[in-house]
Short mmCIF file of C-alpha atoms in Angstrom, two decimals:
data_model
loop_
_atom_site.label_atom_id
_atom_site.label_comp_id
_atom_site.label_asym_id
_atom_site.label_seq_id
_atom_site.Cartn_x
_atom_site.Cartn_y
_atom_site.Cartn_z
CA UNK A 1 76.16 70.47 96.00
CA UNK A 2 76.25 67.16 94.11
CA UNK A 3 79.70 65.78 94.09
CA UNK A 4 79.01 63.53 91.09
CA UNK A 5 78.89 66.65 89.03
CA UNK A 6 81.86 68.22 87.57
CA UNK A 7 82.40 71.99 88.06
CA UNK A 8 84.25 74.65 86.09
CA UNK A 9 84.95 78.22 86.59
CA UNK A 10 87.61 80.84 85.70
CA UNK A 11 90.00 80.89 88.54
CA UNK A 12 91.94 84.19 87.68
CA UNK A 13 90.47 87.65 88.35
CA UNK A 14 88.31 89.34 85.51
CA UNK A 15 90.09 91.28 82.89
CA UNK A 16 93.16 90.87 80.67
CA UNK A 17 96.30 89.51 81.93
CA UNK A 18 99.37 87.66 80.85
CA UNK A 19 97.78 84.37 82.37
CA UNK A 20 94.30 83.08 82.64
CA UNK A 21 93.31 79.74 84.44
CA UNK A 22 90.19 77.81 84.06
CA UNK A 23 89.88 75.12 86.55
CA UNK A 24 87.78 71.81 86.70
CA UNK A 25 86.89 69.43 89.47
CA UNK A 26 84.90 66.30 89.48
CA UNK A 27 84.40 62.78 88.02
CA UNK A 28 84.35 63.94 84.27
CA UNK A 29 87.74 65.67 84.59
CA UNK A 30 89.60 62.68 82.92
CA UNK A 31 87.22 62.28 80.00
CA UNK A 32 87.17 66.08 79.44
CA UNK A 33 90.94 66.21 79.46
CA UNK A 34 91.06 63.44 76.61
CA UNK A 35 88.64 65.58 74.49
CA UNK A 36 89.44 69.32 75.16
CA UNK A 37 93.50 68.80 75.16
CA UNK A 38 95.81 67.84 72.41
CA UNK A 39 97.90 65.84 74.78
CA UNK A 40 96.71 64.47 78.23
CA UNK A 41 99.04 65.31 80.96
CA UNK A 42 100.22 62.83 83.66
CA UNK A 43 99.00 63.55 87.00
CA UNK A 44 101.09 66.05 88.86
CA UNK A 45 103.19 66.87 85.71
CA UNK A 46 102.72 70.01 83.48
CA UNK A 47 102.03 69.31 79.90
CA UNK A 48 102.35 71.97 77.16
CA UNK A 49 99.57 71.40 74.63
CA UNK A 50 96.51 72.99 72.70
CA UNK A 51 93.13 73.60 74.08
CA UNK A 52 90.61 72.31 71.81
CA UNK A 53 87.36 73.49 70.54
CA UNK A 54 84.42 71.32 69.23
CA UNK A 55 85.78 71.12 65.88
CA UNK A 56 89.31 70.14 67.30
CA UNK A 57 90.60 73.63 66.13
CA UNK A 58 92.90 75.26 68.94
CA UNK A 59 91.15 77.73 71.17
CA UNK A 60 94.70 78.49 72.76
CA UNK A 61 98.08 76.94 73.67
CA UNK A 62 99.13 76.54 77.10
CA UNK A 63 100.10 74.43 80.19
CA UNK A 64 97.63 71.59 81.41
CA UNK A 65 97.93 70.50 84.93
CA UNK A 66 96.12 67.32 86.13
CA UNK A 67 95.88 66.36 89.91
CA UNK A 68 94.44 62.94 90.55
CA UNK A 69 92.11 62.39 93.55
CA UNK A 70 92.45 62.45 96.52
CA UNK A 71 95.91 64.55 96.06
CA UNK A 72 94.36 67.65 94.92
CA UNK A 73 92.99 70.71 96.46
CA UNK A 74 89.30 69.67 96.29
CA UNK A 75 90.10 66.08 96.89
CA UNK A 76 88.73 65.02 93.58
CA UNK A 77 90.26 64.92 90.08
CA UNK A 78 91.22 68.39 89.10
CA UNK A 79 92.31 69.91 85.84
CA UNK A 80 93.71 73.43 85.19
CA UNK A 81 94.03 75.05 81.82
CA UNK A 82 96.71 77.60 82.13
CA UNK A 83 96.59 80.05 78.99
CA UNK A 84 96.80 83.54 77.91
CA UNK A 85 94.79 85.84 80.06
CA UNK A 86 92.30 86.88 77.37
CA UNK A 87 88.57 86.95 78.75
CA UNK A 88 87.33 85.80 75.43
CA UNK A 89 89.68 82.72 75.37
CA UNK A 90 88.83 81.77 78.64
CA UNK A 91 85.12 81.97 78.15
CA UNK A 92 85.68 79.79 75.02
CA UNK A 93 87.44 77.13 77.18
CA UNK A 94 84.66 77.34 79.80
CA UNK A 95 82.09 76.96 77.08
CA UNK A 96 83.86 73.85 75.75
CA UNK A 97 84.00 72.22 79.21
CA UNK A 98 80.35 72.88 79.61
CA UNK A 99 79.60 71.05 76.23
CA UNK A 100 81.63 68.11 77.70
CA UNK A 101 79.38 67.80 80.65
CA UNK A 102 80.66 70.29 83.29
CA UNK A 103 78.37 72.89 84.90
CA UNK A 104 79.32 76.30 86.29
CA UNK A 105 80.85 76.27 89.82
CA UNK A 106 79.07 78.23 92.43
CA UNK A 107 80.96 80.70 94.49
CA UNK A 108 83.37 78.86 96.95
CA UNK A 109 82.33 75.64 95.61
CA UNK A 110 86.01 74.37 95.10
CA UNK A 111 86.86 75.17 98.73
CA UNK A 112 83.55 73.78 99.71
CA UNK A 113 84.36 70.30 98.25
CA UNK A 114 87.81 70.64 99.80
CA UNK A 115 86.09 70.79 103.23
CA UNK A 116 83.48 68.18 102.56
CA UNK A 117 86.08 65.88 101.37
CA UNK A 118 88.50 66.28 104.30
CA UNK A 119 91.24 68.33 102.60
CA UNK A 120 90.80 71.15 105.01
CA UNK A 121 88.59 72.08 108.11
CA UNK A 122 86.09 74.98 107.91
CA UNK A 123 88.55 77.42 109.56
CA UNK A 124 91.17 76.49 106.93
CA UNK A 125 88.68 77.04 104.19
CA UNK A 126 87.58 80.44 105.38
CA UNK A 127 91.42 81.33 105.59
CA UNK A 128 91.67 80.85 101.83
CA UNK A 129 89.20 83.76 101.37
CA UNK A 130 90.81 85.94 104.03
CA UNK A 131 94.24 85.39 102.48
CA UNK A 132 92.99 86.60 99.15
CA UNK A 133 91.22 89.45 100.68
CA UNK A 134 93.96 90.62 102.92
CA UNK A 135 94.79 94.45 102.91
CA UNK A 136 98.01 94.40 104.74
CA UNK A 137 101.10 92.30 105.22
CA UNK A 138 100.17 91.50 108.83
CA UNK A 139 96.77 90.31 107.76
CA UNK A 140 98.27 88.16 104.81
CA UNK A 141 100.58 86.37 107.26
CA UNK A 142 97.85 85.87 110.00
CA UNK A 143 95.66 84.37 107.37
CA UNK A 144 98.42 82.15 106.22
CA UNK A 145 98.99 80.73 109.73
CA UNK A 146 95.27 80.07 109.91
CA UNK A 147 95.37 78.27 106.43
CA UNK A 148 98.27 76.03 107.75
CA UNK A 149 96.09 75.01 110.69
CA UNK A 150 97.44 77.04 113.63
CA UNK A 151 93.76 78.36 114.58
CA UNK A 152 92.42 74.82 114.19
CA UNK A 153 95.14 73.21 116.04
CA UNK A 154 94.48 75.64 119.06
CA UNK A 155 90.90 74.97 119.02
CA UNK A 156 91.39 71.43 118.75
CA UNK A 157 93.63 71.46 121.97
CA UNK A 158 90.75 73.17 123.75
CA UNK A 159 88.19 70.50 122.31
CA UNK A 160 90.38 67.68 123.50
CA UNK A 161 90.68 69.13 126.99
CA UNK A 162 86.85 69.59 127.09
CA UNK A 163 86.49 66.00 125.99
CA UNK A 164 88.68 64.59 128.79
CA UNK A 165 86.44 66.61 131.24
CA UNK A 166 83.46 65.12 129.91
CA UNK A 167 84.91 61.65 130.14
CA UNK A 168 85.35 62.26 133.98
CA UNK A 169 82.08 63.75 134.37
CA UNK A 170 80.20 60.94 132.52
CA UNK A 171 82.08 58.46 134.65
CA UNK A 172 80.99 60.17 137.85
CA UNK A 173 77.28 59.88 136.73
CA UNK A 174 77.34 56.38 135.26
CA UNK A 175 79.51 54.83 138.13
CA UNK A 176 78.49 56.35 141.39
CA UNK A 177 79.41 53.30 143.34
CA UNK A 178 83.02 53.97 142.38
CA UNK A 179 82.79 57.13 144.45
CA UNK A 180 84.95 58.99 142.05
CA UNK A 181 85.14 62.58 143.61
CA UNK A 182 86.56 64.24 140.39
CA UNK A 183 86.21 67.66 142.10
CA UNK A 184 88.99 66.83 144.40
CA UNK A 185 90.91 63.60 143.68
CA UNK A 186 91.20 64.23 139.99
CA UNK A 187 91.50 68.09 140.23
CA UNK A 188 88.62 68.66 137.93
CA UNK A 189 87.90 72.24 139.18
CA UNK A 190 91.51 73.23 138.93
CA UNK A 191 91.61 71.70 135.26
CA UNK A 192 88.59 73.69 134.17
CA UNK A 193 89.95 76.86 135.53
CA UNK A 194 93.21 76.32 133.69
CA UNK A 195 91.17 75.61 130.64
CA UNK A 196 89.58 79.02 130.94
CA UNK A 197 92.91 80.58 130.98
CA UNK A 198 93.61 78.97 127.71
CA UNK A 199 90.43 80.18 126.28
CA UNK A 200 91.44 83.85 127.51
CA UNK A 201 94.82 83.67 125.52
CA UNK A 202 93.14 82.21 122.31
CA UNK A 203 90.32 84.62 122.58
CA UNK A 204 92.90 87.56 122.85
CA UNK A 205 94.69 86.45 119.75
CA UNK A 206 91.54 85.80 117.74
CA UNK A 207 90.38 89.55 118.62
CA UNK A 208 93.62 90.72 117.16
CA UNK A 209 93.20 88.58 114.17
CA UNK A 210 89.63 89.92 113.75
CA UNK A 211 91.03 93.64 113.65
CA UNK A 212 93.60 92.42 111.00
CA UNK A 213 90.80 90.93 108.90
CA UNK A 214 87.93 93.29 109.18
CA UNK A 215 90.08 96.51 110.03
CA UNK A 216 88.76 99.66 111.70
CA UNK A 217 86.10 102.30 110.50
CA UNK A 218 87.31 105.61 112.02
CA UNK A 219 85.11 108.63 111.38
CA UNK A 220 86.38 112.37 111.72
CA UNK A 221 83.65 114.61 113.15
CA UNK A 222 83.49 117.84 114.89
CA UNK A 223 82.73 121.62 114.12
CA UNK A 224 83.56 123.06 110.59
CA UNK A 225 87.12 124.22 110.01
CA UNK A 226 88.45 122.10 113.07
CA UNK A 227 91.17 120.49 110.86
CA UNK A 228 89.23 117.00 110.08
CA UNK A 229 90.43 117.22 106.47
CA UNK A 230 93.96 118.19 107.29
CA UNK A 231 93.98 115.14 109.80
CA UNK A 232 92.87 112.83 107.06
CA UNK A 233 95.79 113.93 104.69
CA UNK A 234 98.16 113.63 107.67
CA UNK A 235 97.14 110.11 108.52
CA UNK A 236 96.86 108.91 104.87
CA UNK A 237 100.12 110.98 103.99
CA UNK A 238 98.68 112.55 100.82
CA UNK A 239 96.63 115.50 100.06
CA UNK A 240 93.32 113.48 99.62
CA UNK A 241 91.06 116.06 101.01
CA UNK A 242 90.56 119.63 100.00
CA UNK A 243 91.81 121.94 102.81
CA UNK A 244 90.52 125.62 103.05
CA UNK A 245 90.02 128.09 105.73
CA UNK A 246 86.65 128.47 104.85
CA UNK A 247 84.13 126.66 107.02
CA UNK A 248 82.04 123.89 105.30
CA UNK A 249 84.48 122.85 102.61
CA UNK A 250 83.61 119.18 103.06
CA UNK A 251 80.22 118.65 101.83
CA UNK A 252 80.21 114.78 101.54
CA UNK A 253 81.98 111.88 103.08
CA UNK A 254 85.51 111.09 101.81
CA UNK A 255 86.88 107.74 102.56
CA UNK A 256 90.75 106.45 102.61
CA UNK A 257 91.98 103.16 103.64
CA UNK A 258 95.55 103.14 105.32
CA UNK A 259 97.74 100.68 107.09
CA UNK A 260 97.91 101.26 110.71
CA UNK A 261 100.54 99.06 111.66
CA UNK A 262 99.14 96.15 110.15
CA UNK A 263 95.65 97.03 110.68
CA UNK A 264 93.52 98.23 107.71
CA UNK A 265 91.85 101.47 108.77
CA UNK A 266 89.16 103.32 106.96
CA UNK A 267 89.36 106.92 107.57
CA UNK A 268 86.23 108.68 106.84
CA UNK A 269 86.19 112.60 106.62
CA UNK A 270 82.70 114.24 107.02
CA UNK A 271 81.04 117.56 106.99
CA UNK A 272 81.36 119.61 109.97
CA UNK A 273 78.42 119.36 112.28
CA UNK A 274 76.41 122.46 112.47
CA UNK A 275 72.87 123.85 111.81
CA UNK A 276 72.65 125.25 108.35
CA UNK A 277 70.18 126.47 105.66
CA UNK A 278 72.37 125.26 102.85
CA UNK A 279 70.51 122.16 101.73
CA UNK A 280 73.74 120.61 100.27
CA UNK A 281 75.62 121.13 103.29
CA UNK A 282 72.62 119.95 105.44
CA UNK A 283 72.63 116.56 103.64
CA UNK A 284 76.35 116.33 104.28
CA UNK A 285 75.77 116.78 107.91
CA UNK A 286 73.10 114.03 107.79
CA UNK A 287 75.64 111.65 106.18
CA UNK A 288 78.03 112.54 108.76
CA UNK A 289 75.77 111.65 111.54
CA UNK A 290 74.93 108.08 109.59
CA UNK A 291 78.68 107.52 109.23
CA UNK A 292 79.14 108.13 113.07
CA UNK A 293 76.87 105.47 113.88
CA UNK A 294 78.72 102.90 111.80
CA UNK A 295 81.98 103.64 113.19
CA UNK A 296 84.17 101.39 115.28
CA UNK A 297 85.82 104.75 116.48
CA UNK A 298 84.80 108.24 116.26
CA UNK A 299 87.51 110.93 116.40
CA UNK A 300 85.93 114.29 117.74
CA UNK A 301 88.28 116.87 116.18
CA UNK A 302 88.20 120.24 117.83
CA UNK A 303 90.37 123.60 117.23
CA UNK A 304 92.17 123.77 120.43
CA UNK A 305 93.02 127.35 119.69
CA UNK A 306 89.43 128.57 119.15
CA UNK A 307 87.03 126.27 120.77
CA UNK A 308 86.27 126.87 124.57
CA UNK A 309 86.28 124.11 127.06
CA UNK A 310 82.45 124.32 127.65
CA UNK A 311 81.75 123.85 123.87
CA UNK A 312 83.99 120.91 123.98
CA UNK A 313 82.34 119.17 126.83
CA UNK A 314 78.92 119.72 125.08
CA UNK A 315 80.13 117.94 122.00
CA UNK A 316 81.56 115.25 124.17
CA UNK A 317 78.24 114.78 125.83
CA UNK A 318 76.40 114.64 122.30
CA UNK A 319 78.80 111.80 121.45
CA UNK A 320 78.81 109.85 124.74
CA UNK A 321 76.77 107.10 123.04
CA UNK A 322 79.72 106.45 120.66
CA UNK A 323 83.27 105.15 121.11
CA UNK A 324 84.82 108.67 120.91
CA UNK A 325 88.47 109.86 121.03
CA UNK A 326 88.81 113.58 121.71
CA UNK A 327 91.56 114.99 119.25
CA UNK A 328 92.61 118.54 120.34
CA UNK A 329 94.06 119.98 116.99
CA UNK A 330 96.05 123.09 116.10
CA UNK A 331 98.32 122.91 119.16
CA UNK A 332 100.97 124.49 117.15
CA UNK A 333 98.81 127.59 117.88
CA UNK A 334 97.45 126.94 121.22
CA UNK A 335 100.75 125.49 122.58
CA UNK A 336 98.88 122.94 124.63
CA UNK A 337 101.02 120.15 126.15
CA UNK A 338 100.37 116.63 125.56
CA UNK A 339 97.66 114.98 127.86
CA UNK A 340 98.08 111.66 129.64
CA UNK A 341 94.45 111.29 129.65
CA UNK A 342 93.80 108.11 127.31
CA UNK A 343 90.36 109.53 126.15
CA UNK A 344 92.27 112.54 124.38
CA UNK A 345 95.12 113.32 122.32
CA UNK A 346 96.81 116.55 121.16
CA UNK A 347 98.05 117.02 117.79
CA UNK A 348 98.83 119.42 114.93
CA UNK A 349 97.71 118.07 111.74
CA UNK A 350 99.85 120.87 110.06
CA UNK A 351 103.05 119.78 111.56
CA UNK A 352 102.54 116.18 112.33
CA UNK A 353 103.17 116.71 116.14
CA UNK A 354 101.13 113.98 118.01
CA UNK A 355 100.06 111.96 114.92
CA UNK A 356 102.08 108.89 116.07
CA UNK A 357 100.59 109.08 119.53
CA UNK A 358 97.18 109.43 117.94
CA UNK A 359 97.78 106.22 116.06
CA UNK A 360 98.86 104.39 119.27
CA UNK A 361 95.87 105.73 121.13
CA UNK A 362 93.64 104.34 118.39
CA UNK A 363 95.09 101.00 118.52
CA UNK A 364 94.93 100.84 122.25
CA UNK A 365 91.38 102.00 122.28
CA UNK A 366 90.37 98.97 120.14
CA UNK A 367 92.39 96.69 122.18
CA UNK A 368 95.06 95.94 119.83
CA UNK A 369 98.66 95.48 121.24
CA UNK A 370 101.92 94.27 119.65
CA UNK A 371 103.08 92.72 122.87
CA UNK A 372 100.72 89.74 122.53
CA UNK A 373 101.31 86.38 120.85
CA UNK A 374 100.99 86.46 117.06
CA UNK A 375 97.33 87.17 115.87
CA UNK A 376 95.03 84.31 114.68
CA UNK A 377 93.01 85.36 111.76
CA UNK A 378 89.44 85.19 112.86
CA UNK A 379 85.94 85.92 111.84
CA UNK A 380 83.29 87.34 113.90
CA UNK A 381 81.45 83.83 113.98
CA UNK A 382 84.64 82.39 115.47
CA UNK A 383 84.77 84.68 118.11
CA UNK A 384 80.97 84.40 118.92
CA UNK A 385 81.26 80.60 118.93
CA UNK A 386 84.37 80.81 121.29
CA UNK A 387 82.52 83.27 123.56
CA UNK A 388 79.49 80.84 123.73
CA UNK A 389 81.82 78.02 124.54
CA UNK A 390 83.41 80.16 127.41
CA UNK A 391 80.08 80.88 128.73
CA UNK A 392 79.20 77.00 129.06
CA UNK A 393 82.53 76.45 130.82
CA UNK A 394 81.97 79.31 133.22
CA UNK A 395 78.63 77.83 133.89
CA UNK A 396 80.36 74.45 134.39
CA UNK A 397 82.86 76.03 136.98
CA UNK A 398 79.87 77.22 138.89
CA UNK A 399 78.17 73.76 138.77
CA UNK A 400 81.37 72.35 140.33
CA UNK A 401 81.70 74.72 143.08
CA UNK A 402 78.16 74.56 144.06
CA UNK A 403 78.34 70.63 143.77
CA UNK A 404 75.13 70.74 141.78
CA UNK A 405 73.85 67.50 139.82
CA UNK A 406 76.45 65.93 137.48
CA UNK A 407 73.94 65.82 134.74
CA UNK A 408 73.65 69.64 134.56
CA UNK A 409 77.51 69.95 134.56
CA UNK A 410 77.59 67.40 131.61
CA UNK A 411 75.09 69.36 129.63
CA UNK A 412 77.42 72.44 129.96
CA UNK A 413 80.38 70.66 128.82
CA UNK A 414 78.65 68.96 125.77
CA UNK A 415 77.31 72.47 124.92
CA UNK A 416 81.06 73.76 125.14
CA UNK A 417 82.25 71.06 123.09
CA UNK A 418 79.66 71.66 120.41
CA UNK A 419 80.33 75.45 120.23
CA UNK A 420 84.19 74.64 119.68
CA UNK A 421 83.24 72.28 116.97
CA UNK A 422 81.42 74.97 115.01
CA UNK A 423 84.68 76.87 114.54
CA UNK A 424 86.46 73.92 112.63
CA UNK A 425 83.35 72.57 111.13
CA UNK A 426 83.22 69.29 113.21
CA UNK A 427 79.74 70.57 114.12
CA UNK A 428 77.87 72.42 111.09
CA UNK A 429 74.75 72.78 109.24
CA UNK A 430 73.99 73.16 105.50
CA UNK A 431 72.75 76.61 106.45
CA UNK A 432 76.01 77.82 107.81
CA UNK A 433 78.21 76.27 104.98
CA UNK A 434 75.82 77.94 102.50
CA UNK A 435 76.59 81.42 104.12
CA UNK A 436 80.17 80.81 104.52
CA UNK A 437 81.08 79.63 100.90
CA UNK A 438 78.59 81.96 99.22
CA UNK A 439 80.99 84.83 100.10
CA UNK A 440 83.95 83.28 98.24
CA UNK A 441 84.86 84.30 94.93
CA UNK A 442 83.86 81.87 91.96
CA UNK A 443 86.70 79.83 91.07
CA UNK A 444 88.01 79.16 94.50
#
């Protein structure tokens, strides 16, 4: 990325709409505004004017907004053309900006410039994309908290505490004549253990946030006619799947996304698992097995009124390598009482009995609880970095307990500090930044 270049992109979604926005950022913004607008707006104030083509004829009329550096989203001069949402009109405005020296923005380049210019840290920049892609209200609120810096502040507090410990450790190495016994006199071991508890608290909130961001993929599996399609309809509260007494009705995977108390859950109905000579049904069974391998949770649905315990145990063994919850369906016929076993739940997809408990068991199985502090929107890379930081911290605790060389302890604390820095971008690489911002939409 060359910050000396001015970039341009359509900032609103593809298609027609009442309003469409073209965004510019970079050093040529002011000169482009003088040429492409019938009247230049003052910084921070909206100006109604015409957007002009090469021959000074109006492409559109609308609102022009100019934000002067450094008080803009990117930290550079930014200009927005806010006109009518015609794809043709917006393309003409972009073409005019390109003629005047701008170049097309890369995916996420506006947010990348905001990060590089210090307008936000890396976790906040990622929260922008997470907010745009939120599927539930809870996910949107969690992303907004991260965008406002809540995740960054919590990680920053951890990093500051680690930095203080590093000062103590380096002092004990550099000035041994002072005889600073930081393990006892300064209570360093106790401080590190307390820091570990802070890690646990933040890690739990980040795990909850990852569920809100990424959601769950839940696959329904079992023998034909066990009621998988009826369960899909019951969970989604609509007749999404065809329900029939004829075994083998479902031939392909059928997906639906529902809001599971704030967690976006993708439910996948699959073909009944059985040996068959029907080529189409056999392909459905193959796809069902593939879907199981990609699932966060497999619901093994059985007809409780018709399937024997030995057959159920056989199916459980066959799925033992997968995160599986046994769902005993059709208890309106079998009259089975609800089980206290957390690995199974008794329901009737027909009457709705046990469906709410099934949802609670699903949330519990993946570690989601509403009793914890508010979730922190997090990506897997955040969780991985925090996990590595915790490993170095735990290694440091062992170093202290065993009274090993201070140099080894210092290395662990430095590595812990670097891992935390990866989350906010205090420590980053061009490769990492490229991977992150390439997943953003163009214009953001």
